[in-house]
mmCIF file of C-alpha atoms in Angstrom:
data_model
loop_
_atom_site.group_PDB
_atom_site.id
_atom_site.type_symbol
_atom_site.label_atom_id
_atom_site.label_comp_id
_atom_site.label_asym_id
_atom_site.label_seq_id
_atom_site.Cartn_x
_atom_site.Cartn_y
_atom_site.Cartn_z
ATOM 1 C CA UNK A 281 -136.224 -11.849 157.236
ATOM 2 C CA UNK A 282 -139.631 -12.351 155.606
ATOM 3 C CA UNK A 283 -140.197 -15.631 157.447
ATOM 4 C CA UNK A 284 -139.111 -14.109 160.760
ATOM 5 C CA UNK A 285 -141.469 -11.173 160.194
ATOM 6 C CA UNK A 286 -144.342 -13.540 159.410
ATOM 7 C CA UNK A 287 -143.717 -15.472 162.634
ATOM 8 C CA UNK A 288 -143.519 -12.240 164.615
ATOM 9 C CA UNK A 289 -146.757 -10.901 163.171
ATOM 10 C CA UNK A 290 -148.557 -14.188 163.834
ATOM 11 C CA UNK A 291 -147.733 -14.102 167.550
ATOM 12 C CA UNK A 292 -150.454 -13.098 170.015
ATOM 13 C CA UNK A 293 -149.911 -10.323 170.772
ATOM 14 C CA UNK A 294 -147.929 -9.734 167.568
ATOM 15 C CA UNK A 295 -144.352 -8.564 167.832
ATOM 16 C CA UNK A 296 -143.829 -4.897 166.867
ATOM 17 C CA UNK A 297 -142.761 -5.499 163.254
ATOM 18 C CA UNK A 298 -143.034 -2.080 161.582
ATOM 19 C CA UNK A 299 -141.600 -2.799 158.123
ATOM 20 C CA UNK A 300 -139.793 -5.522 156.161
ATOM 21 C CA UNK A 301 -136.896 -5.195 153.715
ATOM 22 C CA UNK A 302 -135.924 -8.125 151.491
ATOM 23 C CA UNK A 303 -132.496 -7.869 149.857
ATOM 24 C CA UNK A 304 -131.641 -9.595 146.599
ATOM 25 C CA UNK A 305 -133.907 -12.613 147.127
ATOM 26 C CA UNK A 306 -136.466 -13.657 144.519
ATOM 27 C CA UNK A 307 -137.938 -17.124 144.881
ATOM 28 C CA UNK A 308 -138.183 -17.926 141.175
ATOM 29 C CA UNK A 309 -134.700 -16.660 140.288
ATOM 30 C CA UNK A 310 -133.116 -18.439 143.247
ATOM 31 C CA UNK A 311 -134.713 -21.825 142.575
ATOM 32 C CA UNK A 312 -133.921 -21.676 138.864
ATOM 33 C CA UNK A 313 -130.311 -20.909 139.777
ATOM 34 C CA UNK A 314 -129.739 -23.945 142.025
ATOM 35 C CA UNK A 315 -127.947 -25.983 139.312
ATOM 36 C CA UNK A 316 -125.628 -23.051 138.537
ATOM 37 C CA UNK A 317 -124.964 -22.560 142.246
ATOM 38 C CA UNK A 318 -124.080 -26.234 142.674
ATOM 39 C CA UNK A 319 -121.724 -26.121 139.677
ATOM 40 C CA UNK A 320 -120.115 -22.920 140.981
ATOM 41 C CA UNK A 321 -119.518 -24.456 144.414
ATOM 42 C CA UNK A 322 -118.008 -27.562 142.832
ATOM 43 C CA UNK A 323 -115.586 -25.439 140.828
ATOM 44 C CA UNK A 324 -114.702 -23.206 143.775
ATOM 45 C CA UNK A 325 -111.195 -23.735 145.204
ATOM 46 C CA UNK A 326 -111.296 -25.597 148.513
ATOM 47 C CA UNK A 327 -108.352 -23.742 150.022
ATOM 48 C CA UNK A 328 -106.030 -20.779 149.540
ATOM 49 C CA UNK A 329 -102.455 -20.149 150.540
ATOM 50 C CA UNK A 330 -103.277 -16.613 151.682
ATOM 51 C CA UNK A 331 -106.368 -14.535 152.291
ATOM 52 C CA UNK A 332 -105.247 -12.161 149.548
ATOM 53 C CA UNK A 333 -105.370 -15.084 147.139
ATOM 54 C CA UNK A 334 -108.953 -15.796 148.228
ATOM 55 C CA UNK A 335 -109.911 -12.143 147.740
ATOM 56 C CA UNK A 336 -108.398 -12.153 144.258
ATOM 57 C CA UNK A 337 -110.336 -15.305 143.377
ATOM 58 C CA UNK A 338 -113.609 -13.827 144.686
ATOM 59 C CA UNK A 339 -113.165 -10.832 142.381
ATOM 60 C CA UNK A 340 -112.039 -12.824 139.338
ATOM 61 C CA UNK A 341 -114.963 -15.251 139.707
ATOM 62 C CA UNK A 342 -117.366 -12.321 140.217
ATOM 63 C CA UNK A 343 -118.522 -13.673 143.548
ATOM 64 C CA UNK A 344 -118.062 -10.043 144.500
ATOM 65 C CA UNK A 345 -117.428 -7.074 142.241
ATOM 66 C CA UNK A 346 -116.210 -4.470 144.719
ATOM 67 C CA UNK A 347 -112.569 -4.768 145.884
ATOM 68 C CA UNK A 348 -113.476 -2.949 149.091
ATOM 69 C CA UNK A 349 -116.347 -5.345 149.790
ATOM 70 C CA UNK A 350 -114.200 -8.379 148.986
ATOM 71 C CA UNK A 351 -111.435 -7.201 151.329
ATOM 72 C CA UNK A 352 -113.951 -6.904 154.161
ATOM 73 C CA UNK A 353 -116.179 -9.888 153.453
ATOM 74 C CA UNK A 354 -113.966 -12.706 152.189
ATOM 75 C CA UNK A 355 -111.554 -13.015 155.167
ATOM 76 C CA UNK A 356 -114.482 -13.528 157.553
ATOM 77 C CA UNK A 357 -115.618 -16.485 155.431
ATOM 78 C CA UNK A 358 -112.302 -18.288 155.873
ATOM 79 C CA UNK A 359 -110.607 -20.145 158.714
ATOM 80 C CA UNK A 360 -107.058 -21.386 159.077
ATOM 81 C CA UNK A 361 -106.646 -25.155 158.741
ATOM 82 C CA UNK A 362 -103.496 -26.106 160.596
ATOM 83 C CA UNK A 363 -103.310 -29.601 159.119
ATOM 84 C CA UNK A 364 -103.564 -28.337 155.547
ATOM 85 C CA UNK A 365 -101.560 -25.183 156.287
ATOM 86 C CA UNK A 366 -104.081 -23.256 154.233
ATOM 87 C CA UNK A 367 -107.122 -21.024 154.486
ATOM 88 C CA UNK A 368 -110.337 -22.985 153.940
ATOM 89 C CA UNK A 369 -113.984 -21.994 153.771
ATOM 90 C CA UNK A 370 -115.590 -21.617 157.176
ATOM 91 C CA UNK A 371 -119.043 -22.816 156.043
ATOM 92 C CA UNK A 372 -119.839 -25.911 153.999
ATOM 93 C CA UNK A 373 -122.573 -24.427 151.809
ATOM 94 C CA UNK A 374 -122.702 -27.458 149.514
ATOM 95 C CA UNK A 375 -123.418 -29.655 152.527
ATOM 96 C CA UNK A 376 -126.671 -27.757 153.062
ATOM 97 C CA UNK A 377 -127.869 -28.246 149.472
ATOM 98 C CA UNK A 378 -130.831 -30.376 150.584
ATOM 99 C CA UNK A 379 -132.100 -27.366 152.554
ATOM 100 C CA UNK A 380 -131.856 -24.835 149.719
ATOM 101 C CA UNK A 381 -135.400 -25.364 148.486
ATOM 102 C CA UNK A 382 -136.879 -24.780 151.943
ATOM 103 C CA UNK A 383 -135.088 -21.427 152.119
ATOM 104 C CA UNK A 384 -136.941 -20.071 149.101
ATOM 105 C CA UNK A 385 -140.118 -22.061 148.403
ATOM 106 C CA UNK A 386 -143.160 -19.922 149.188
ATOM 107 C CA UNK A 387 -141.008 -16.880 149.940
ATOM 108 C CA UNK A 388 -142.618 -14.581 147.362
ATOM 109 C CA UNK A 389 -146.194 -15.207 148.516
ATOM 110 C CA UNK A 390 -145.141 -14.947 152.150
ATOM 111 C CA UNK A 391 -143.392 -11.620 151.568
ATOM 112 C CA UNK A 392 -146.247 -10.176 149.527
ATOM 113 C CA UNK A 393 -148.776 -11.169 152.185
ATOM 114 C CA UNK A 394 -147.101 -9.419 155.119
ATOM 115 C CA UNK A 395 -149.397 -6.688 156.439
ATOM 116 C CA UNK A 396 -146.656 -4.086 156.918
ATOM 117 C CA UNK A 397 -144.813 -1.702 154.564
ATOM 118 C CA UNK A 398 -142.375 -3.707 152.447
ATOM 119 C CA UNK A 399 -139.346 -2.994 150.267
ATOM 120 C CA UNK A 400 -137.716 -5.423 147.844
ATOM 121 C CA UNK A 401 -134.218 -4.479 146.662
ATOM 122 C CA UNK A 402 -132.903 -6.438 143.686
ATOM 123 C CA UNK A 403 -130.169 -6.143 141.116
ATOM 124 C CA UNK A 404 -130.864 -5.725 137.428
ATOM 125 C CA UNK A 405 -129.958 -9.428 137.026
ATOM 126 C CA UNK A 406 -133.063 -10.531 138.947
ATOM 127 C CA UNK A 407 -136.557 -10.837 137.487
ATOM 128 C CA UNK A 408 -139.722 -10.850 139.550
ATOM 129 C CA UNK A 409 -141.544 -14.172 139.596
ATOM 130 C CA UNK A 410 -145.294 -14.375 138.998
ATOM 131 C CA UNK A 411 -146.275 -13.941 142.648
ATOM 132 C CA UNK A 412 -144.109 -10.858 143.097
ATOM 133 C CA UNK A 413 -145.109 -9.391 139.737
ATOM 134 C CA UNK A 414 -148.806 -9.645 140.622
ATOM 135 C CA UNK A 415 -148.262 -8.220 144.101
ATOM 136 C CA UNK A 416 -146.181 -5.333 142.768
ATOM 137 C CA UNK A 417 -148.840 -4.447 140.186
ATOM 138 C CA UNK A 418 -151.320 -4.238 143.081
ATOM 139 C CA UNK A 419 -149.011 -1.888 144.981
ATOM 140 C CA UNK A 420 -148.386 -4.319 147.834
ATOM 141 C CA UNK A 421 -144.686 -3.534 148.153
ATOM 142 C CA UNK A 422 -142.097 -1.040 146.987
ATOM 143 C CA UNK A 423 -139.466 -2.187 144.483
ATOM 144 C CA UNK A 424 -135.971 -0.757 144.109
ATOM 145 C CA UNK A 425 -133.773 -2.012 141.264
ATOM 146 C CA UNK A 426 -130.053 -1.336 141.700
ATOM 147 C CA UNK A 427 -127.866 -1.577 138.569
ATOM 148 C CA UNK A 428 -125.942 -4.747 139.386
ATOM 149 C CA UNK A 429 -125.510 -8.166 137.779
ATOM 150 C CA UNK A 430 -124.030 -10.094 140.685
ATOM 151 C CA UNK A 431 -125.418 -11.767 143.783
ATOM 152 C CA UNK A 432 -124.322 -9.484 146.637
ATOM 153 C CA UNK A 433 -125.975 -6.183 145.769
ATOM 154 C CA UNK A 434 -125.703 -4.803 149.310
ATOM 155 C CA UNK A 435 -121.946 -5.453 149.378
ATOM 156 C CA UNK A 436 -121.120 -4.328 145.855
ATOM 157 C CA UNK A 437 -123.452 -1.297 145.829
ATOM 158 C CA UNK A 438 -123.665 -0.235 149.495
ATOM 159 C CA UNK A 439 -124.377 3.446 148.803
ATOM 160 C CA UNK A 440 -127.310 2.734 146.473
ATOM 161 C CA UNK A 441 -128.782 0.166 148.855
ATOM 162 C CA UNK A 442 -128.345 2.517 151.824
ATOM 163 C CA UNK A 443 -130.150 5.282 149.916
ATOM 164 C CA UNK A 444 -133.010 2.914 149.095
ATOM 165 C CA UNK A 445 -133.319 1.879 152.745
ATOM 166 C CA UNK A 446 -133.168 5.478 153.986
ATOM 167 C CA UNK A 447 -135.839 6.644 151.545
ATOM 168 C CA UNK A 448 -138.114 3.715 152.340
ATOM 169 C CA UNK A 449 -137.774 3.903 156.117
ATOM 170 C CA UNK A 450 -138.096 7.688 156.017
ATOM 171 C CA UNK A 451 -141.388 7.259 154.187
ATOM 172 C CA UNK A 452 -142.565 4.711 156.755
ATOM 173 C CA UNK A 453 -141.747 7.089 159.610
ATOM 174 C CA UNK A 454 -143.502 9.992 157.888
ATOM 175 C CA UNK A 455 -146.554 7.822 157.298
ATOM 176 C CA UNK A 456 -146.641 6.770 160.945
ATOM 177 C CA UNK A 457 -146.261 10.388 162.089
ATOM 178 C CA UNK A 458 -149.105 11.508 159.809
ATOM 179 C CA UNK A 459 -151.313 8.707 161.117
ATOM 180 C CA UNK A 460 -150.511 9.686 164.705
ATOM 181 C CA UNK A 461 -151.420 13.310 163.965
ATOM 182 C CA UNK A 462 -154.671 12.186 162.357
ATOM 183 C CA UNK A 463 -155.540 10.054 165.380
ATOM 184 C CA UNK A 464 -154.683 12.920 167.728
ATOM 185 C CA UNK A 465 -156.800 15.349 165.714
ATOM 186 C CA UNK A 466 -159.681 12.881 165.701
ATOM 187 C CA UNK A 467 -159.369 12.361 169.446
ATOM 188 C CA UNK A 468 -159.318 16.117 170.099
ATOM 189 C CA UNK A 469 -162.314 16.636 167.816
ATOM 190 C CA UNK A 470 -164.207 13.901 169.635
ATOM 191 C CA UNK A 471 -163.341 15.399 173.005
ATOM 192 C CA UNK A 472 -164.471 18.842 171.852
ATOM 193 C CA UNK A 473 -167.743 17.378 170.585
ATOM 194 C CA UNK A 474 -168.331 15.633 173.903
ATOM 195 C CA UNK A 475 -167.564 18.865 175.778
ATOM 196 C CA UNK A 476 -170.035 20.811 173.641
ATOM 197 C CA UNK A 477 -172.638 18.121 174.235
ATOM 198 C CA UNK A 478 -172.114 18.278 178.005
ATOM 199 C CA UNK A 479 -172.238 22.083 177.950
ATOM 200 C CA UNK A 480 -175.431 21.976 175.897
ATOM 201 C CA UNK A 481 -177.082 19.553 178.300
ATOM 202 C CA UNK A 482 -175.959 21.613 181.284
ATOM 203 C CA UNK A 483 -177.272 24.820 179.730
ATOM 204 C CA UNK A 484 -180.560 23.105 178.897
ATOM 205 C CA UNK A 485 -180.934 21.837 182.430
ATOM 206 C CA UNK A 486 -180.200 25.268 183.877
ATOM 207 C CA UNK A 487 -182.708 26.885 181.514
ATOM 208 C CA UNK A 488 -185.381 24.382 182.502
ATOM 209 C CA UNK A 489 -184.673 24.992 186.161
ATOM 210 C CA UNK A 490 -184.916 28.773 185.724
ATOM 211 C CA UNK A 491 -188.142 28.433 183.768
ATOM 212 C CA UNK A 492 -189.555 26.255 186.496
ATOM 213 C CA UNK A 493 -188.754 28.824 189.141
ATOM 214 C CA UNK A 494 -190.339 31.652 187.147
ATOM 215 C CA UNK A 495 -193.520 29.723 186.505
ATOM 216 C CA UNK A 496 -193.947 28.549 190.100
ATOM 217 C CA UNK A 497 -196.973 30.247 191.847
ATOM 218 C CA UNK A 498 -196.208 32.713 194.612
ATOM 219 C CA UNK A 499 -196.882 31.468 198.138
#
């Protein structure tokens, strides 16, 4: 999302990016966790007899913490393998390991540098890296920490994340409305000033004309 927003804002004319929300993604934490992610993928079962079995594994391994989220999310990540007569993972995440670094390197600086309102939502497990810590201390983005020690905060804590998004976007809309009112007030004030100036010049011209008529000698 941050990279897409950066591309959109760099276009000429820029795309209408009004705000950016980054969910549960911190460059430093992610990169430090690559070895653990690789080990977790290696230990992950390659197939399941039923989708219920896959859901149970996702909860027991703490891939997800919410039974409701697991019931909705896990089946969509599986596909039926007729040859194996089993449910297998739809996406080969381990096969993309050589791309992992490119997903996260430079993300914090890129996010902090976006010239739009920004919200970062993280779980209590995540720590801000140096770039984000410095940017947050300068007030360059809003931070919302949701009590959560997993990796899918938006799935496990949907209500808290939804509240954070609603509050943030509501603030953005209020800010835009206030700015629009300020611009309108400034435009009206400028128009009124121009009208008074025109009226003053007109009155001055009329007064000069009247004075000229009065001072003209009689024929």
